[in-house]
Short mmCIF file of N, CA and C in Angstrom, two decimals:
data_model
loop_
_atom_site.label_atom_id
_atom_site.label_comp_id
_atom_site.label_asym_id
_atom_site.label_seq_id
_atom_site.Cartn_x
_atom_site.Cartn_y
_atom_site.Cartn_z
N UNK A 45 0.81 -1.19 0.01
CA UNK A 45 -0.06 0.04 0.05
C UNK A 45 0.92 1.13 0.13
N UNK A 46 0.64 2.19 -0.80
CA UNK A 46 1.42 3.35 -0.86
C UNK A 46 1.13 4.43 0.10
N UNK A 47 1.97 5.28 0.23
CA UNK A 47 1.66 6.44 1.27
C UNK A 47 0.32 7.17 0.75
N UNK A 48 0.34 7.47 -0.59
CA UNK A 48 -0.87 8.09 -0.92
C UNK A 48 -2.25 7.21 -0.76
N UNK A 49 -2.20 6.07 -0.78
CA UNK A 49 -3.33 5.30 -0.51
C UNK A 49 -3.63 5.41 1.03
N UNK A 50 -2.58 5.35 1.94
CA UNK A 50 -2.80 5.61 3.26
C UNK A 50 -3.37 6.90 3.39
N UNK A 51 -2.92 7.91 2.91
CA UNK A 51 -3.31 9.37 2.91
C UNK A 51 -4.84 9.46 2.84
N UNK A 52 -5.28 8.71 1.52
CA UNK A 52 -6.69 8.78 1.18
C UNK A 52 -7.45 8.03 2.24
N UNK A 53 -7.19 7.04 2.93
CA UNK A 53 -7.86 6.27 3.82
C UNK A 53 -7.93 7.16 5.11
N UNK A 54 -6.93 7.87 5.57
CA UNK A 54 -6.87 8.65 6.47
C UNK A 54 -7.85 9.95 6.26
N UNK A 55 -7.87 10.44 5.17
CA UNK A 55 -8.71 11.50 4.78
C UNK A 55 -10.15 10.97 4.80
N UNK A 56 -10.49 9.80 4.44
CA UNK A 56 -11.80 9.24 4.51
C UNK A 56 -12.36 9.16 6.09
N UNK A 57 -11.38 8.52 6.89
CA UNK A 57 -11.71 8.52 8.19
C UNK A 57 -11.99 9.85 8.88
N UNK A 58 -11.15 10.91 8.48
CA UNK A 58 -11.38 12.20 9.11
C UNK A 58 -12.61 12.80 8.75
N UNK A 59 -13.06 12.47 7.43
CA UNK A 59 -14.41 13.09 7.12
C UNK A 59 -15.47 12.41 7.43
N UNK A 60 -15.51 11.30 7.98
CA UNK A 60 -16.63 10.37 8.33
C UNK A 60 -17.05 10.79 9.79
N UNK A 61 -18.27 10.36 9.99
CA UNK A 61 -18.89 10.63 11.39
C UNK A 61 -17.74 9.72 12.18
N UNK A 62 -17.63 10.43 13.32
CA UNK A 62 -16.58 9.61 14.47
C UNK A 62 -17.17 8.29 14.78
N UNK A 63 -16.27 7.41 15.30
CA UNK A 63 -16.81 6.14 15.90
C UNK A 63 -16.84 6.18 17.39
N UNK A 64 -17.26 5.13 17.95
CA UNK A 64 -17.70 3.84 17.32
C UNK A 64 -19.01 3.90 16.65
N UNK A 65 -19.17 3.03 15.60
CA UNK A 65 -20.35 2.82 14.94
C UNK A 65 -21.03 1.53 15.61
N UNK A 66 -22.27 1.49 15.75
CA UNK A 66 -23.10 0.42 16.28
C UNK A 66 -24.12 0.05 15.30
N UNK A 67 -24.70 -1.30 15.48
CA UNK A 67 -25.82 -1.66 14.64
C UNK A 67 -26.99 -1.73 15.47
N UNK A 68 -28.20 -1.19 15.08
CA UNK A 68 -29.29 -1.30 15.87
C UNK A 68 -30.72 -1.73 15.01
N UNK A 69 -31.42 -2.33 15.61
CA UNK A 69 -32.81 -2.68 15.06
C UNK A 69 -33.82 -1.57 15.24
N UNK A 70 -34.40 -1.18 14.21
CA UNK A 70 -35.35 -0.11 14.19
C UNK A 70 -36.54 -0.41 15.38
N UNK A 71 -36.99 0.40 16.13
CA UNK A 71 -37.83 0.31 17.25
C UNK A 71 -39.27 0.64 16.87
N UNK A 72 -39.60 1.03 15.65
CA UNK A 72 -40.80 1.57 15.10
C UNK A 72 -41.62 0.39 14.72
N UNK A 73 -41.33 -0.76 14.89
CA UNK A 73 -42.12 -1.99 14.36
C UNK A 73 -41.75 -2.41 13.09
N UNK A 74 -41.08 -1.59 12.43
CA UNK A 74 -40.66 -2.04 10.93
C UNK A 74 -39.52 -2.96 11.10
N UNK A 75 -39.51 -3.92 10.16
CA UNK A 75 -38.12 -4.76 10.14
C UNK A 75 -37.26 -4.00 9.38
N UNK A 76 -35.98 -3.90 10.02
CA UNK A 76 -34.89 -3.02 9.45
C UNK A 76 -33.66 -2.94 10.37
N UNK A 77 -32.75 -2.32 9.94
CA UNK A 77 -31.39 -2.12 10.56
C UNK A 77 -30.99 -0.73 10.42
N UNK A 78 -30.28 -0.17 11.45
CA UNK A 78 -29.75 1.01 11.36
C UNK A 78 -28.18 1.07 11.69
N UNK A 79 -27.31 1.73 11.03
CA UNK A 79 -25.91 1.92 11.66
C UNK A 79 -25.91 3.09 12.07
N UNK A 80 -25.48 3.25 13.32
CA UNK A 80 -25.59 4.43 14.21
C UNK A 80 -24.26 4.77 14.78
N UNK A 81 -24.13 6.11 14.86
CA UNK A 81 -22.86 6.63 15.31
C UNK A 81 -22.87 6.85 16.93
N UNK A 82 -21.82 7.28 17.53
CA UNK A 82 -21.71 7.51 18.91
C UNK A 82 -22.69 8.36 19.56
N UNK A 83 -23.26 9.30 18.99
CA UNK A 83 -24.30 10.12 19.62
C UNK A 83 -25.83 9.96 18.94
N UNK A 84 -25.97 8.66 18.66
CA UNK A 84 -27.28 8.11 18.03
C UNK A 84 -27.47 8.94 16.87
N UNK A 85 -26.47 9.23 16.10
CA UNK A 85 -26.58 9.78 14.69
C UNK A 85 -26.82 8.66 13.76
N UNK A 86 -27.91 8.49 12.87
CA UNK A 86 -28.07 7.40 11.99
C UNK A 86 -27.02 7.65 10.88
N UNK A 87 -26.28 6.74 10.48
CA UNK A 87 -25.30 6.83 9.42
C UNK A 87 -26.02 6.16 8.25
N UNK A 88 -26.66 5.10 8.39
CA UNK A 88 -27.40 4.37 7.33
C UNK A 88 -28.50 3.68 8.06
N UNK A 89 -29.46 3.60 7.21
CA UNK A 89 -30.74 3.04 7.76
C UNK A 89 -31.53 2.15 6.57
N UNK A 90 -31.93 1.15 6.77
CA UNK A 90 -32.58 0.29 5.86
C UNK A 90 -33.83 -0.21 6.49
N UNK A 91 -35.05 -0.03 5.93
CA UNK A 91 -36.26 -0.35 6.44
C UNK A 91 -37.21 -1.22 5.48
N UNK A 92 -38.03 -2.01 5.92
CA UNK A 92 -39.06 -2.73 5.13
C UNK A 92 -40.45 -2.01 5.35
N UNK A 93 -41.00 -1.58 4.03
CA UNK A 93 -42.14 -0.82 4.17
C UNK A 93 -43.25 -1.89 4.24
N UNK A 94 -43.02 -3.15 3.49
CA UNK A 94 -43.97 -4.01 3.37
C UNK A 94 -43.27 -5.56 3.71
N UNK A 95 -43.82 -6.44 4.07
CA UNK A 95 -43.26 -7.66 4.30
C UNK A 95 -42.59 -8.24 3.18
N UNK A 96 -42.94 -7.89 1.87
CA UNK A 96 -42.49 -8.50 0.86
C UNK A 96 -41.18 -7.83 0.17
N UNK A 97 -40.83 -6.57 0.63
CA UNK A 97 -39.76 -5.93 0.21
C UNK A 97 -38.30 -6.49 0.46
N UNK A 98 -38.19 -6.98 1.54
CA UNK A 98 -36.90 -7.69 1.96
C UNK A 98 -37.07 -9.12 2.41
N UNK A 99 -36.45 -9.92 1.80
CA UNK A 99 -36.65 -11.39 2.54
C UNK A 99 -35.42 -11.51 3.41
N UNK A 100 -35.54 -12.45 4.35
CA UNK A 100 -34.48 -12.62 5.37
C UNK A 100 -33.09 -12.84 4.70
N UNK A 101 -32.75 -13.42 3.87
CA UNK A 101 -31.37 -13.40 3.36
C UNK A 101 -30.82 -12.02 3.02
N UNK A 102 -31.78 -11.19 2.48
CA UNK A 102 -31.23 -9.76 2.25
C UNK A 102 -30.99 -9.07 3.54
N UNK A 103 -31.89 -9.17 4.43
CA UNK A 103 -31.50 -8.56 5.82
C UNK A 103 -30.29 -9.16 6.57
N UNK A 104 -30.08 -10.45 6.38
CA UNK A 104 -28.81 -11.00 6.93
C UNK A 104 -27.68 -10.36 6.28
N UNK A 105 -27.63 -10.20 4.67
CA UNK A 105 -26.53 -9.66 4.25
C UNK A 105 -26.34 -8.15 4.51
N UNK A 106 -27.28 -7.40 4.76
CA UNK A 106 -27.32 -6.03 5.11
C UNK A 106 -26.63 -5.94 6.56
N UNK A 107 -27.14 -6.85 7.37
CA UNK A 107 -26.59 -6.99 8.73
C UNK A 107 -25.11 -7.32 8.78
N UNK A 108 -24.66 -8.16 7.85
CA UNK A 108 -23.32 -8.34 7.69
C UNK A 108 -22.36 -7.23 7.23
N UNK A 109 -23.17 -6.45 6.19
CA UNK A 109 -22.34 -5.26 5.81
C UNK A 109 -22.26 -4.15 6.69
N UNK A 110 -23.38 -4.05 7.43
CA UNK A 110 -23.36 -3.23 8.50
C UNK A 110 -22.36 -3.37 9.60
N UNK A 111 -22.01 -4.76 9.98
CA UNK A 111 -21.14 -5.16 10.88
C UNK A 111 -19.73 -4.98 10.33
N UNK A 112 -19.45 -5.16 9.10
CA UNK A 112 -18.16 -4.77 8.55
C UNK A 112 -17.93 -3.35 8.64
N UNK A 113 -18.83 -2.37 8.27
CA UNK A 113 -18.59 -1.05 8.19
C UNK A 113 -18.37 -0.45 9.62
N UNK A 114 -19.08 -1.25 10.52
CA UNK A 114 -18.90 -0.64 11.96
C UNK A 114 -17.57 -0.98 12.59
N UNK A 115 -17.09 -2.30 12.30
CA UNK A 115 -15.91 -2.71 12.56
C UNK A 115 -14.68 -1.91 12.03
N UNK A 116 -14.83 -1.88 10.63
CA UNK A 116 -13.68 -1.00 9.90
C UNK A 116 -13.74 0.36 10.33
N UNK A 117 -14.82 1.11 10.79
CA UNK A 117 -14.75 2.56 11.18
C UNK A 117 -13.95 2.44 12.56
N UNK A 118 -14.04 1.62 13.42
CA UNK A 118 -13.50 1.50 14.57
C UNK A 118 -11.89 1.15 14.62
N UNK A 119 -11.68 0.13 13.60
CA UNK A 119 -10.33 -0.45 13.45
C UNK A 119 -9.50 0.34 12.53
N UNK A 120 -9.93 1.13 11.50
CA UNK A 120 -9.02 1.53 10.47
C UNK A 120 -8.17 2.69 11.00
N UNK A 121 -8.58 3.68 11.81
CA UNK A 121 -7.60 4.52 12.28
C UNK A 121 -6.40 4.07 12.93
N UNK A 122 -6.56 3.01 13.81
CA UNK A 122 -5.49 2.18 14.54
C UNK A 122 -4.54 1.59 13.50
N UNK A 123 -5.23 0.85 12.68
CA UNK A 123 -4.41 0.10 11.62
C UNK A 123 -3.56 1.06 10.81
N UNK A 124 -4.20 2.14 10.34
CA UNK A 124 -3.34 3.19 9.60
C UNK A 124 -2.09 3.56 10.41
N UNK A 125 -2.25 3.95 11.79
CA UNK A 125 -1.35 4.44 12.45
C UNK A 125 -0.43 3.35 12.70
N UNK A 126 -0.67 2.04 12.93
CA UNK A 126 0.18 1.13 13.05
C UNK A 126 1.04 0.72 11.72
N UNK A 127 0.55 0.91 10.54
CA UNK A 127 1.26 0.72 9.35
C UNK A 127 2.29 1.93 9.17
N UNK A 128 1.76 3.06 9.80
CA UNK A 128 2.82 4.14 9.60
C UNK A 128 3.92 4.12 10.48
N UNK A 129 3.59 3.53 11.77
CA UNK A 129 4.63 3.28 12.96
C UNK A 129 5.64 2.31 12.46
N UNK A 130 5.16 1.20 11.85
CA UNK A 130 6.03 0.03 11.37
C UNK A 130 6.94 0.52 10.22
N UNK A 131 6.24 1.43 9.39
CA UNK A 131 7.15 1.97 8.34
C UNK A 131 8.30 2.86 8.76
N UNK A 132 7.95 3.41 9.88
CA UNK A 132 9.01 4.52 10.40
C UNK A 132 9.98 3.65 11.06
N UNK A 133 9.62 2.53 11.62
CA UNK A 133 10.64 1.71 12.29
C UNK A 133 11.51 1.06 11.29
N UNK A 134 11.13 0.62 10.05
CA UNK A 134 11.78 -0.05 9.06
C UNK A 134 11.60 0.61 7.87
N UNK A 135 12.49 1.78 7.68
CA UNK A 135 12.14 2.59 6.38
C UNK A 135 12.56 1.71 5.06
N UNK A 136 13.38 0.75 5.20
CA UNK A 136 13.74 0.04 3.98
C UNK A 136 13.01 -1.42 3.75
N UNK A 137 12.56 -1.69 2.68
CA UNK A 137 11.82 -2.94 2.67
C UNK A 137 12.97 -3.79 1.80
N UNK A 138 13.12 -4.99 2.10
CA UNK A 138 13.86 -5.91 1.54
C UNK A 138 12.98 -6.74 0.82
N UNK A 139 13.23 -7.03 -0.52
CA UNK A 139 12.22 -7.96 -1.15
C UNK A 139 13.13 -8.71 -2.33
#
């Protein structure tokens, strides 16, 4: 991964809503999921208006995607810092 790619990922982290993000189920009686920021700011929400709009496998996949985004938001800043620290410790790559 290049320094420019690391810079771009850091920029995306800086622009995004701060973490941690969590997954919540909608409480209004609809079937759906929300990706929520630390002050209960909704990042992304998916709802089912009618029982036929989403089948269970779709909601399972959305839940998996939300779990990935939530985990990545929490982990990425630390991972980027660790890559930069390791590169600073060993500025030369032997290949």
